[in-house]
Amino acid sequence: MPKHQGILHTTEQDVQAAKVDYAYYDGFIACLESIRDSLARRMELLHLSNAERAIFRREVCRLNEQVENVIRYASTAEAGLNAKMAERERILQQLDGAEANRSEIGPEALCDDKGSKP
């Protein structure tokens, strides 16, 4: 396997891993927001005591902090994914350029003066 293709294969794996990380964080954010919203709805119930409301309020605040943290992690994962995608595109452009150079040179240029390939 040529060097660029090996690097491209590794980069493809890195891109897939970054996509999985980003999807994980995206799903985790949705889960935390759902739990937070459920707790917020429960706080609105009339039959809750003040102590129960205080507990729910603390939990909602804690979940808000977790959502903010996970959003930061997700943005870091997105930046990593974008970097890997840019690297992948750069490698593909290099491969396309190398292929274009090979086709411009032609197979005759690879032969020595006697017509035999090196």
PDB file of C-alpha atoms in Angstrom:
ATOM      1  CA  MET A   1       0.000   0.000   0.000  1.00  0.00           C
ATOM      2  CA  PRO A   2       1.539   3.365  -1.015  1.00  0.00           C
ATOM      3  CA  LYS A   3       2.321   5.835   1.745  1.00  0.00           C
ATOM      4  CA  HIS A   4      -0.493   8.277   0.914  1.00  0.00           C
ATOM      5  CA  GLN A   5      -3.077   5.495   0.748  1.00  0.00           C
ATOM      6  CA  GLY A   6      -1.961   4.191   4.139  1.00  0.00           C
ATOM      7  CA  ILE A   7      -2.240   7.675   5.610  1.00  0.00           C
ATOM      8  CA  LEU A   8      -5.628   8.100   3.919  1.00  0.00           C
ATOM      9  CA  HIS A   9      -6.840   4.810   5.409  1.00  0.00           C
ATOM     10  CA  THR A  10      -5.718   5.891   8.885  1.00  0.00           C
ATOM     11  CA  THR A  11      -7.331   9.293   8.377  1.00  0.00           C
ATOM     12  CA  GLU A  12     -10.587   7.618   7.293  1.00  0.00           C
ATOM     13  CA  GLN A  13     -10.554   5.637  10.538  1.00  0.00           C
ATOM     14  CA  ASP A  14      -9.885   8.826  12.511  1.00  0.00           C
ATOM     15  CA  VAL A  15     -12.789  10.549  10.741  1.00  0.00           C
ATOM     16  CA  GLN A  16     -15.107   7.663  11.599  1.00  0.00           C
ATOM     17  CA  ALA A  17     -14.001   7.748  15.243  1.00  0.00           C
ATOM     18  CA  ALA A  18     -14.539  11.522  15.371  1.00  0.00           C
ATOM     19  CA  LYS A  19     -18.029  11.094  13.882  1.00  0.00           C
ATOM     20  CA  VAL A  20     -18.858   8.520  16.553  1.00  0.00           C
ATOM     21  CA  ASP A  21     -17.588  10.847  19.302  1.00  0.00           C
ATOM     22  CA  TYR A  22     -19.649  13.727  17.943  1.00  0.00           C
ATOM     23  CA  ALA A  23     -22.783  11.561  17.641  1.00  0.00           C
ATOM     24  CA  TYR A  24     -22.261  10.316  21.206  1.00  0.00           C
ATOM     25  CA  TYR A  25     -22.083  13.849  22.572  1.00  0.00           C
ATOM     26  CA  ASP A  26     -25.062  14.923  20.482  1.00  0.00           C
ATOM     27  CA  GLY A  27     -27.143  12.047  21.879  1.00  0.00           C
ATOM     28  CA  PHE A  28     -25.912  12.698  25.406  1.00  0.00           C
ATOM     29  CA  ILE A  29     -26.977  16.348  25.154  1.00  0.00           C
ATOM     30  CA  ALA A  30     -30.451  15.306  23.996  1.00  0.00           C
ATOM     31  CA  CYS A  31     -30.730  12.846  26.897  1.00  0.00           C
ATOM     32  CA  LEU A  32     -29.661  15.389  29.511  1.00  0.00           C
ATOM     33  CA  GLU A  33     -31.997  18.019  28.100  1.00  0.00           C
ATOM     34  CA  SER A  34     -34.875  15.545  28.196  1.00  0.00           C
ATOM     35  CA  ILE A  35     -34.205  14.693  31.850  1.00  0.00           C
ATOM     36  CA  ARG A  36     -33.855  18.370  32.712  1.00  0.00           C
ATOM     37  CA  ASP A  37     -37.138  19.237  30.990  1.00  0.00           C
ATOM     38  CA  SER A  38     -38.896  16.370  32.755  1.00  0.00           C
ATOM     39  CA  LEU A  39     -37.667  17.622  36.132  1.00  0.00           C
ATOM     40  CA  ALA A  40     -38.715  21.168  35.267  1.00  0.00           C
ATOM     41  CA  ARG A  41     -42.225  19.928  34.445  1.00  0.00           C
ATOM     42  CA  ARG A  42     -42.371  18.041  37.738  1.00  0.00           C
ATOM     43  CA  MET A  43     -41.472  21.232  39.609  1.00  0.00           C
ATOM     44  CA  GLU A  44     -44.639  22.813  38.239  1.00  0.00           C
ATOM     45  CA  LEU A  45     -46.880  20.207  39.870  1.00  0.00           C
ATOM     46  CA  LEU A  46     -49.029  21.664  42.615  1.00  0.00           C
ATOM     47  CA  HIS A  47     -48.752  18.799  45.097  1.00  0.00           C
ATOM     48  CA  LEU A  48     -44.977  19.043  45.583  1.00  0.00           C
ATOM     49  CA  SER A  49     -43.589  20.211  48.875  1.00  0.00           C
ATOM     50  CA  ASN A  50     -41.079  23.048  49.029  1.00  0.00           C
ATOM     51  CA  ALA A  51     -38.342  20.527  49.859  1.00  0.00           C
ATOM     52  CA  GLU A  52     -39.180  18.476  46.747  1.00  0.00           C
ATOM     53  CA  ARG A  53     -39.202  21.621  44.606  1.00  0.00           C
ATOM     54  CA  ALA A  54     -35.789  22.584  46.008  1.00  0.00           C
ATOM     55  CA  ILE A  55     -34.412  19.128  45.177  1.00  0.00           C
ATOM     56  CA  PHE A  56     -35.775  19.317  41.631  1.00  0.00           C
ATOM     57  CA  ARG A  57     -34.431  22.860  41.228  1.00  0.00           C
ATOM     58  CA  ARG A  58     -30.943  21.725  42.291  1.00  0.00           C
ATOM     59  CA  GLU A  59     -31.112  18.797  39.891  1.00  0.00           C
ATOM     60  CA  VAL A  60     -32.177  21.068  37.039  1.00  0.00           C
ATOM     61  CA  CYS A  61     -29.232  23.381  37.804  1.00  0.00           C
ATOM     62  CA  ARG A  62     -26.853  20.421  37.924  1.00  0.00           C
ATOM     63  CA  LEU A  63     -28.202  19.119  34.617  1.00  0.00           C
ATOM     64  CA  ASN A  64     -27.824  22.574  33.057  1.00  0.00           C
ATOM     65  CA  GLU A  65     -24.146  22.521  34.041  1.00  0.00           C
ATOM     66  CA  GLN A  66     -23.736  19.037  32.585  1.00  0.00           C
ATOM     67  CA  VAL A  67     -25.402  20.117  29.344  1.00  0.00           C
ATOM     68  CA  GLU A  68     -23.018  23.075  29.090  1.00  0.00           C
ATOM     69  CA  ASN A  69     -20.022  20.794  29.713  1.00  0.00           C
ATOM     70  CA  VAL A  70     -21.149  18.269  27.125  1.00  0.00           C
ATOM     71  CA  ILE A  71     -21.785  21.063  24.617  1.00  0.00           C
ATOM     72  CA  ARG A  72     -18.158  22.131  25.116  1.00  0.00           C
ATOM     73  CA  TYR A  73     -17.009  18.529  24.608  1.00  0.00           C
ATOM     74  CA  ALA A  74     -19.177  18.288  21.489  1.00  0.00           C
ATOM     75  CA  SER A  75     -17.717  21.470  20.042  1.00  0.00           C
ATOM     76  CA  THR A  76     -14.229  20.086  20.671  1.00  0.00           C
ATOM     77  CA  ALA A  77     -15.262  16.837  18.973  1.00  0.00           C
ATOM     78  CA  GLU A  78     -16.694  18.821  16.059  1.00  0.00           C
ATOM     79  CA  ALA A  79     -13.443  20.774  15.703  1.00  0.00           C
ATOM     80  CA  GLY A  80     -11.519  17.484  15.711  1.00  0.00           C
ATOM     81  CA  LEU A  81     -13.867  16.063  13.091  1.00  0.00           C
ATOM     82  CA  ASN A  82     -13.445  19.151  10.913  1.00  0.00           C
ATOM     83  CA  ALA A  83      -9.650  18.901  11.221  1.00  0.00           C
ATOM     84  CA  LYS A  84      -9.708  15.222  10.222  1.00  0.00           C
ATOM     85  CA  MET A  85     -12.014  15.976   7.283  1.00  0.00           C
ATOM     86  CA  ALA A  86      -9.643  18.749   6.122  1.00  0.00           C
ATOM     87  CA  GLU A  87      -6.682  16.378   6.418  1.00  0.00           C
ATOM     88  CA  ARG A  88      -8.598  13.751   4.461  1.00  0.00           C
ATOM     89  CA  GLU A  89      -9.382  16.269   1.703  1.00  0.00           C
ATOM     90  CA  ARG A  90      -5.736  17.362   1.566  1.00  0.00           C
ATOM     91  CA  ILE A  91      -4.594  13.754   1.138  1.00  0.00           C
ATOM     92  CA  LEU A  92      -7.214  13.124  -1.552  1.00  0.00           C
ATOM     93  CA  GLN A  93      -6.041  16.232  -3.424  1.00  0.00           C
ATOM     94  CA  GLN A  94      -2.441  15.027  -3.194  1.00  0.00           C
ATOM     95  CA  LEU A  95      -3.474  11.630  -4.545  1.00  0.00           C
ATOM     96  CA  ASP A  96      -5.432  13.275  -7.377  1.00  0.00           C
ATOM     97  CA  GLY A  97      -2.429  15.484  -8.172  1.00  0.00           C
ATOM     98  CA  ALA A  98      -0.093  12.486  -8.203  1.00  0.00           C
ATOM     99  CA  GLU A  99      -2.506  10.590 -10.466  1.00  0.00           C
ATOM    100  CA  ALA A 100      -2.733  13.581 -12.828  1.00  0.00           C
ATOM    101  CA  ASN A 101       1.077  13.837 -12.953  1.00  0.00           C
ATOM    102  CA  ARG A 102       1.343  10.138 -13.743  1.00  0.00           C
ATOM    103  CA  SER A 103      -1.163  10.404 -16.577  1.00  0.00           C
ATOM    104  CA  GLU A 104       0.604  13.495 -18.012  1.00  0.00           C
ATOM    105  CA  ILE A 105       3.997  11.803 -17.956  1.00  0.00           C
ATOM    106  CA  GLY A 106       2.691   8.622 -19.551  1.00  0.00           C
ATOM    107  CA  PRO A 107       4.074   5.093 -19.356  1.00  0.00           C
ATOM    108  CA  GLU A 108       6.839   5.857 -21.878  1.00  0.00           C
ATOM    109  CA  ALA A 109       8.538   8.222 -19.435  1.00  0.00           C
ATOM    110  CA  LEU A 110       8.931   5.396 -16.958  1.00  0.00           C
ATOM    111  CA  CYS A 111      11.118   3.456 -19.425  1.00  0.00           C
ATOM    112  CA  ASP A 112      14.853   3.989 -19.753  1.00  0.00           C
ATOM    113  CA  ASP A 113      16.591   4.783 -23.068  1.00  0.00           C
ATOM    114  CA  LYS A 114      16.489   1.161 -24.224  1.00  0.00           C
ATOM    115  CA  GLY A 115      12.710   0.885 -23.827  1.00  0.00           C
ATOM    116  CA  SER A 116      12.772  -1.313 -20.756  1.00  0.00           C
ATOM    117  CA  LYS A 117      11.156  -0.390 -17.502  1.00  0.00           C
ATOM    118  CA  PRO A 118      13.498   0.239 -14.573  1.00  0.00           C
TER     119      PRO A 118
END
